Amino acid sequence: YGINLASDSIRRNGKAVLVEGYMDVISAHQAGHTNVVATLGTALTTEQARVVLRYANQVILCYDADMAGSDATARGVHTTTALGLDVRVAVLPEGHDPDSFIRERGGKAFRKCIDEAVVFTRYRLDKIVAEIHWSDLDSRLRAVEDVVGVLAEVDSEVERAEYVRQLSGRLNVDSGALAMDVQKARMSAGRMAERPRLRQGLRSMADAIPSASNEVLQDPVWGSKAYLEVERALIRLAAVSSQNRALIMEVAGRDCFKMPAHERLFCLLLDVGGDEAVGPAELVDCVDPELKDYASSVMFGAKPWEAEDDALENALGAWQQFSIRHRLNEIDDEIKEADVSGDYERVRELQEEQKQLRRSLGSDVALY
């Protein structure tokens, strides 16, 4: 949106600033930033990158924090950088989009944010480090794993080595060990690329999770390792007491489990649990033979945090956040369809829903 008005300015500036919605573009242009265009709520696509490349080879993403850090944006940037596009991120303060930021702080402050834009890889790494709970070993280890995944995508050896040097200090890990893990990840990715990668991965995961469908496993939210761990934790916590089972039913419902095996285990807990706790061995004894091994891996795989008083509250909060992220992905697709069909009223409705959902993701208040 707005490319017809911004093309000359993009060419003069040598870069395009991408925002999400109509109001972001209008506020930016009124403040004198005429090289701003909107992706209408979607992540950066290959088609949009090709349009920008007609006028400049640099794009600055100026989204709110949730959109900039989303998996969809990461996938879009990874694809479009292969076209030769230099993608950077302008970091807005928490709770702001370009429209609200410009109205509150003015065009000069917005210019400063644009001028201080960082390369997308740096943005992703900084975000991972910023979200670490330093007192939690699992959080630190997950962060290292995420950092390795990002660095494995960096092709330049010099750039990769510099990131390893910087991140090893920030994460307090041995630089040699970090570099070795990154190299292993790159080698693994190379081997997988030589095979039908997605099909192979889905087959192995479907084998591990009985009755898991490829449609669910292909979903970027429901099929993610982090989400699967939330479902497994909910099963274990449901076994602890009838009160836990009742709260899960109240907040999420019987059909909250996307993996059929997890749904079967939860229904079994509802049937046999009554008012009592259900021990891991007791539940495993009750399941069908084909589910016993998997049920055992779930029930005996408890994490230390599950022993805390607020474990169920945290697990349900995480489940709700994943549900919101899934809905945001659906909205991305619906916005594209509405934009193609010219239904701009529907686009505006979806963008409003999108903003409300992102606000709820950024809230510290319980979502239920």
Coordinates of C-alpha atoms in Angstrom, one line a residue:
Y1 CA 0.0 0.0 0.0
G2 CA 1.3 3.4 -1.0
I3 CA 4.0 2.3 -3.4
N4 CA 2.7 4.6 -6.1
L5 CA 3.2 7.6 -3.8
A6 CA 6.5 6.4 -2.3
S7 CA 8.5 5.1 -5.3
D8 CA 10.3 8.3 -6.2
S9 CA 11.3 8.9 -2.5
I10 CA 12.4 5.2 -2.2
R11 CA 14.7 5.7 -5.2
R12 CA 16.1 8.9 -3.8
N13 CA 16.7 7.5 -0.3
G14 CA 18.0 4.2 -1.6
K15 CA 15.7 2.4 0.9
A16 CA 12.1 1.6 1.6
V17 CA 10.6 1.6 5.1
L18 CA 8.0 -1.1 5.5
V19 CA 5.2 -0.7 8.0
E20 CA 2.0 -2.7 8.7
G21 CA -1.1 -0.7 8.0
Y22 CA -2.7 2.3 6.3
M23 CA -2.5 4.6 9.3
D24 CA 1.2 3.9 9.7
V25 CA 1.8 5.1 6.1
I26 CA -0.5 8.1 6.4
S27 CA 1.2 9.3 9.7
A28 CA 4.7 8.7 8.3
H29 CA 4.0 10.7 5.1
Q30 CA 2.4 13.5 7.0
A31 CA 5.6 13.7 9.1
G32 CA 7.7 13.9 5.9
H33 CA 8.8 10.3 5.6
T34 CA 7.6 9.7 2.1
N35 CA 9.6 6.4 1.5
V36 CA 7.2 4.5 3.7
V37 CA 4.9 1.8 2.4
A38 CA 2.7 -0.8 4.1
T39 CA 2.6 -4.6 3.8
L40 CA -1.0 -4.5 5.1
G41 CA -0.4 -6.7 8.2
T42 CA 1.5 -9.5 6.5
A43 CA 5.1 -10.4 6.8
L44 CA 7.6 -9.5 4.0
T45 CA 7.0 -11.6 0.9
T46 CA 9.1 -12.4 -2.1
E47 CA 6.6 -10.5 -4.3
Q48 CA 7.0 -7.4 -2.2
A49 CA 10.7 -7.7 -2.2
R50 CA 10.8 -7.8 -6.0
V51 CA 8.7 -4.6 -6.1
V52 CA 11.1 -2.8 -3.7
L53 CA 14.1 -4.0 -5.7
R54 CA 12.9 -2.0 -8.7
Y55 CA 13.7 1.2 -6.7
A56 CA 16.3 0.3 -3.9
N57 CA 18.2 -2.6 -2.4
Q58 CA 17.5 -1.9 1.2
V59 CA 14.4 -2.4 3.3
I60 CA 13.8 -1.3 6.9
L61 CA 11.1 -3.1 8.7
C62 CA 9.3 -0.8 11.1
Y63 CA 6.8 -3.2 12.7
D64 CA 5.7 -3.5 16.3
A65 CA 7.7 -6.0 18.4
D66 CA 5.5 -9.0 17.9
M67 CA 5.3 -8.7 14.1
A68 CA 9.1 -8.0 13.7
G69 CA 9.9 -11.0 15.9
S70 CA 7.4 -13.4 14.3
D71 CA 8.3 -16.6 12.6
A72 CA 6.5 -15.4 9.5
T73 CA 8.8 -12.4 9.3
A74 CA 11.9 -14.5 9.8
R75 CA 10.9 -16.8 7.0
G76 CA 10.1 -13.9 4.7
V77 CA 13.5 -12.2 5.4
H78 CA 15.4 -15.5 4.9
T79 CA 13.7 -15.8 1.5
T80 CA 14.1 -12.3 0.3
T81 CA 17.7 -11.8 1.3
A82 CA 18.5 -14.5 -1.3
L83 CA 17.2 -12.0 -3.9
G84 CA 19.9 -9.5 -2.8
L85 CA 17.8 -7.3 -0.5
D86 CA 19.4 -5.8 2.6
V87 CA 16.9 -6.1 5.3
R88 CA 17.1 -4.2 8.6
V89 CA 14.8 -3.6 11.6
A90 CA 14.0 -0.3 13.2
V91 CA 13.1 -1.1 16.8
L92 CA 10.2 0.8 18.2
P93 CA 9.5 1.2 22.0
E94 CA 7.3 -1.5 23.5
G95 CA 3.6 -0.9 22.9
H96 CA 4.1 1.4 19.9
D97 CA 3.5 1.0 16.2
P98 CA 4.7 3.7 13.7
D99 CA 1.4 5.6 13.8
S100 CA 1.2 5.9 17.6
F101 CA 5.0 6.6 17.9
I102 CA 4.9 9.4 15.4
R103 CA 1.7 11.0 17.0
E104 CA 3.3 10.8 20.4
R105 CA 7.0 11.7 19.7
G106 CA 7.0 13.3 16.3
G107 CA 8.8 12.8 12.9
K108 CA 12.3 13.5 14.2
A109 CA 12.1 10.7 16.7
F110 CA 10.8 8.4 14.0
R111 CA 13.8 9.4 11.8
K112 CA 16.2 8.5 14.6
C113 CA 14.6 5.1 14.9
I114 CA 15.0 4.6 11.2
D115 CA 18.6 5.7 11.2
E116 CA 19.5 3.3 14.0
A117 CA 18.0 0.3 12.3
V118 CA 20.0 -2.9 12.8
V119 CA 20.5 -5.9 10.5
F120 CA 17.8 -8.5 10.9
T121 CA 20.2 -11.2 12.3
R122 CA 21.4 -8.8 15.0
Y123 CA 17.8 -8.0 15.9
R124 CA 16.9 -11.6 16.2
L125 CA 19.9 -12.4 18.4
D126 CA 19.3 -9.4 20.7
K127 CA 15.7 -10.4 21.1
I128 CA 16.7 -13.9 22.1
V129 CA 19.1 -12.6 24.7
A130 CA 16.7 -10.0 26.1
E131 CA 14.1 -12.7 26.8
I132 CA 16.4 -15.0 28.8
H133 CA 15.4 -15.7 32.5
W134 CA 18.9 -15.8 33.8
S135 CA 18.0 -17.6 37.0
D136 CA 16.4 -20.4 35.0
L137 CA 18.9 -23.0 33.5
D138 CA 16.3 -24.3 31.0
S139 CA 15.7 -20.7 29.7
R140 CA 19.4 -20.2 29.2
L141 CA 19.8 -23.5 27.4
R142 CA 16.9 -22.7 25.2
A143 CA 18.4 -19.4 24.3
V144 CA 21.7 -21.0 23.3
E145 CA 19.7 -23.4 21.1
D146 CA 17.9 -20.5 19.5
V147 CA 21.1 -18.6 19.0
V148 CA 22.7 -21.6 17.3
G149 CA 19.7 -21.8 15.0
V150 CA 20.0 -18.2 13.9
L151 CA 23.8 -18.3 13.5
A152 CA 23.5 -21.5 11.4
E153 CA 21.7 -19.4 8.8
V154 CA 24.5 -16.9 8.4
D155 CA 26.6 -17.8 5.3
S156 CA 29.5 -15.4 5.8
E157 CA 32.2 -17.1 7.9
V158 CA 33.6 -13.8 9.1
E159 CA 30.2 -12.5 10.1
R160 CA 29.4 -15.8 11.8
A161 CA 32.7 -15.8 13.7
E162 CA 32.1 -12.3 15.0
Y163 CA 28.6 -13.1 16.2
V164 CA 30.0 -16.2 18.0
R165 CA 32.6 -14.1 19.7
Q166 CA 30.1 -11.6 20.9
L167 CA 27.3 -14.0 21.9
S168 CA 29.6 -16.4 23.8
G169 CA 30.4 -13.5 26.1
R170 CA 26.8 -12.4 26.5
L171 CA 25.6 -16.0 27.1
N172 CA 28.6 -16.9 29.3
V173 CA 29.4 -20.0 27.2
D174 CA 32.7 -21.2 25.7
S175 CA 33.1 -19.7 22.2
G176 CA 34.6 -22.9 20.8
A177 CA 31.7 -25.0 22.0
L178 CA 29.2 -22.4 20.6
A179 CA 31.1 -22.4 17.2
M180 CA 31.1 -26.2 17.1
D181 CA 27.3 -26.3 17.8
V182 CA 26.7 -23.8 15.0
Q183 CA 28.9 -25.8 12.6
K184 CA 27.0 -29.0 13.5
A185 CA 23.7 -27.3 12.8
R186 CA 24.9 -26.0 9.4
M187 CA 26.1 -29.5 8.5
S188 CA 22.9 -31.0 9.6
A189 CA 20.9 -28.5 7.6
G190 CA 23.0 -29.3 4.6
R191 CA 22.4 -33.0 4.9
M192 CA 18.7 -32.5 5.3
A193 CA 18.6 -30.2 2.2
E194 CA 19.8 -33.2 0.1
R195 CA 16.7 -35.1 1.1
P196 CA 13.0 -34.3 1.0
R197 CA 13.4 -32.4 4.3
L198 CA 9.9 -31.6 5.4
R199 CA 8.5 -35.0 4.5
Q200 CA 11.3 -36.8 6.3
G201 CA 10.9 -34.6 9.4
L202 CA 7.1 -35.0 9.5
R203 CA 7.4 -38.8 9.1
S204 CA 9.8 -39.1 12.0
M205 CA 7.7 -36.8 14.2
A206 CA 4.5 -38.6 13.3
D207 CA 6.1 -41.9 14.3
A208 CA 7.0 -40.4 17.7
I209 CA 3.5 -39.0 18.3
P210 CA 0.8 -41.5 17.6
S211 CA -2.1 -40.3 15.3
A212 CA -0.3 -37.0 14.7
S213 CA -1.4 -35.6 11.3
N214 CA 0.9 -34.0 8.8
E215 CA -1.5 -31.0 8.7
V216 CA -1.0 -30.3 12.4
L217 CA 2.8 -31.0 12.3
Q218 CA 3.2 -28.6 9.3
D219 CA 1.5 -25.8 11.2
P220 CA 4.2 -23.3 12.3
V221 CA 2.5 -23.0 15.7
W222 CA 0.8 -26.3 16.5
G223 CA 3.7 -28.3 15.1
S224 CA 6.4 -26.4 17.0
K225 CA 8.5 -28.2 19.6
A226 CA 7.7 -25.5 22.2
Y227 CA 3.9 -25.9 21.7
L228 CA 4.1 -29.7 21.9
E229 CA 5.9 -29.3 25.2
V230 CA 3.0 -27.1 26.5
E231 CA 0.5 -29.8 25.6
R232 CA 2.6 -32.5 27.3
A233 CA 2.9 -30.4 30.4
L234 CA -0.9 -29.8 30.5
I235 CA -1.4 -33.6 30.4
R236 CA 1.0 -34.1 33.4
L237 CA -0.6 -31.3 35.3
A238 CA -4.1 -32.6 34.6
A239 CA -3.1 -35.8 36.3
V240 CA -2.2 -34.0 39.5
S241 CA -5.8 -33.2 40.6
S242 CA -9.4 -33.0 39.6
Q243 CA -9.1 -29.2 40.2
N244 CA -6.4 -28.9 37.6
R245 CA -8.6 -30.9 35.1
A246 CA -11.5 -28.7 35.8
L247 CA -9.5 -25.5 35.2
I248 CA -8.1 -26.8 31.9
M249 CA -11.7 -27.6 30.8
E250 CA -12.9 -24.1 31.9
V251 CA -10.1 -22.2 30.2
A252 CA -9.2 -24.3 27.2
G253 CA -11.9 -26.9 26.8
R254 CA -11.7 -30.6 26.0
D255 CA -10.6 -30.0 22.4
C256 CA -7.7 -27.8 23.3
F257 CA -5.2 -30.5 22.4
K258 CA -4.2 -30.4 18.7
M259 CA -2.3 -33.7 18.9
P260 CA -4.8 -36.6 18.9
A261 CA -2.6 -38.7 21.3
H262 CA -2.7 -35.9 23.8
E263 CA -6.5 -35.5 23.5
R264 CA -6.9 -39.2 24.1
L265 CA -4.7 -39.0 27.2
F266 CA -6.7 -36.1 28.6
C267 CA -10.0 -37.7 27.9
L268 CA -8.8 -40.8 29.7
L269 CA -7.8 -38.7 32.7
L270 CA -11.3 -37.2 32.8
D271 CA -12.8 -40.7 32.6
V272 CA -10.7 -42.5 35.2
G273 CA -9.5 -39.7 37.4
G274 CA -12.7 -38.8 39.3
D275 CA -11.8 -36.6 42.3
E276 CA -8.4 -38.1 42.7
A277 CA -4.8 -37.7 41.4
V278 CA -3.8 -40.1 38.7
G279 CA -0.2 -41.4 39.0
P280 CA 1.9 -41.7 35.8
A281 CA 2.1 -45.5 36.0
E282 CA -1.6 -45.7 36.7
L283 CA -2.4 -43.8 33.5
V284 CA 0.0 -45.7 31.4
D285 CA -1.6 -49.0 32.5
C286 CA -5.0 -47.7 31.3
V287 CA -4.0 -46.7 27.7
D288 CA -4.3 -48.8 24.6
P289 CA -1.2 -50.8 23.7
E290 CA -0.2 -48.7 20.8
L291 CA -0.1 -45.6 23.0
K292 CA 1.7 -47.0 26.0
D293 CA 5.3 -46.1 25.0
Y294 CA 4.3 -42.6 24.1
A295 CA 2.2 -42.1 27.2
S296 CA 5.1 -43.2 29.3
S297 CA 7.4 -40.7 27.7
V298 CA 4.9 -38.0 28.4
M299 CA 4.0 -38.9 32.0
F300 CA 7.6 -39.5 33.1
G301 CA 9.0 -36.4 31.3
A302 CA 8.1 -33.8 33.9
K303 CA 10.1 -30.5 34.0
P304 CA 11.3 -28.9 37.3
W305 CA 9.0 -25.9 36.8
E306 CA 5.9 -28.1 36.9
A307 CA 6.4 -28.6 40.7
E308 CA 5.9 -24.8 41.3
D309 CA 2.6 -23.6 42.7
D310 CA 1.7 -21.5 39.6
A311 CA 2.7 -24.2 37.1
L312 CA -0.8 -24.7 35.7
E313 CA -1.4 -21.0 35.4
N314 CA 1.9 -20.6 33.5
A315 CA 1.1 -23.6 31.2
L316 CA -2.4 -22.3 30.4
G317 CA -1.0 -18.8 29.8
A318 CA 1.5 -20.3 27.4
W319 CA -1.3 -22.3 25.7
Q320 CA -3.3 -19.2 25.2
Q321 CA -0.4 -17.3 23.8
F322 CA 0.2 -20.0 21.2
S323 CA -3.5 -19.9 20.3
I324 CA -3.2 -16.2 19.7
R325 CA -0.1 -16.6 17.6
H326 CA -2.0 -19.2 15.5
R327 CA -4.9 -16.8 15.0
L328 CA -2.4 -14.1 14.0
N329 CA -1.1 -16.4 11.3
E330 CA -4.6 -17.1 10.1
I331 CA -5.3 -13.3 10.0
D332 CA -2.1 -12.8 7.8
D333 CA -3.7 -15.2 5.2
E334 CA -7.1 -13.6 5.5
I335 CA -5.7 -10.1 5.0
K336 CA -3.9 -11.2 1.8
E337 CA -7.2 -12.7 0.5
A338 CA -9.2 -9.7 1.3
D339 CA -6.6 -7.3 -0.2
V340 CA -6.5 -9.3 -3.5
S341 CA -10.3 -9.3 -3.7
G342 CA -10.4 -5.5 -2.9
D343 CA -12.4 -5.9 0.3
Y344 CA -10.6 -3.1 2.2
E345 CA -13.3 -2.9 4.9
R346 CA -12.5 -6.5 5.8
V347 CA -8.8 -5.7 5.7
R348 CA -9.4 -2.9 8.3
E349 CA -11.5 -5.2 10.5
L350 CA -8.8 -7.9 10.4
Q351 CA -6.0 -5.3 11.2
E352 CA -8.0 -4.1 14.2
E353 CA -8.4 -7.7 15.5
Q354 CA -4.7 -8.2 14.8
K355 CA -3.7 -5.2 16.9
Q356 CA -5.9 -6.3 19.8
L357 CA -4.4 -9.7 19.8
R358 CA -0.9 -8.3 19.7
R359 CA -1.7 -6.1 22.7
S360 CA -2.9 -9.1 24.6
L361 CA 0.3 -10.9 23.8
G362 CA 2.3 -8.0 25.2
S363 CA 0.3 -7.8 28.4
D364 CA 1.6 -8.9 31.7
V365 CA -2.0 -9.7 32.8
A366 CA -3.3 -13.3 32.7
L367 CA -5.1 -14.0 29.5
Y368 CA -7.9 -16.0 31.1

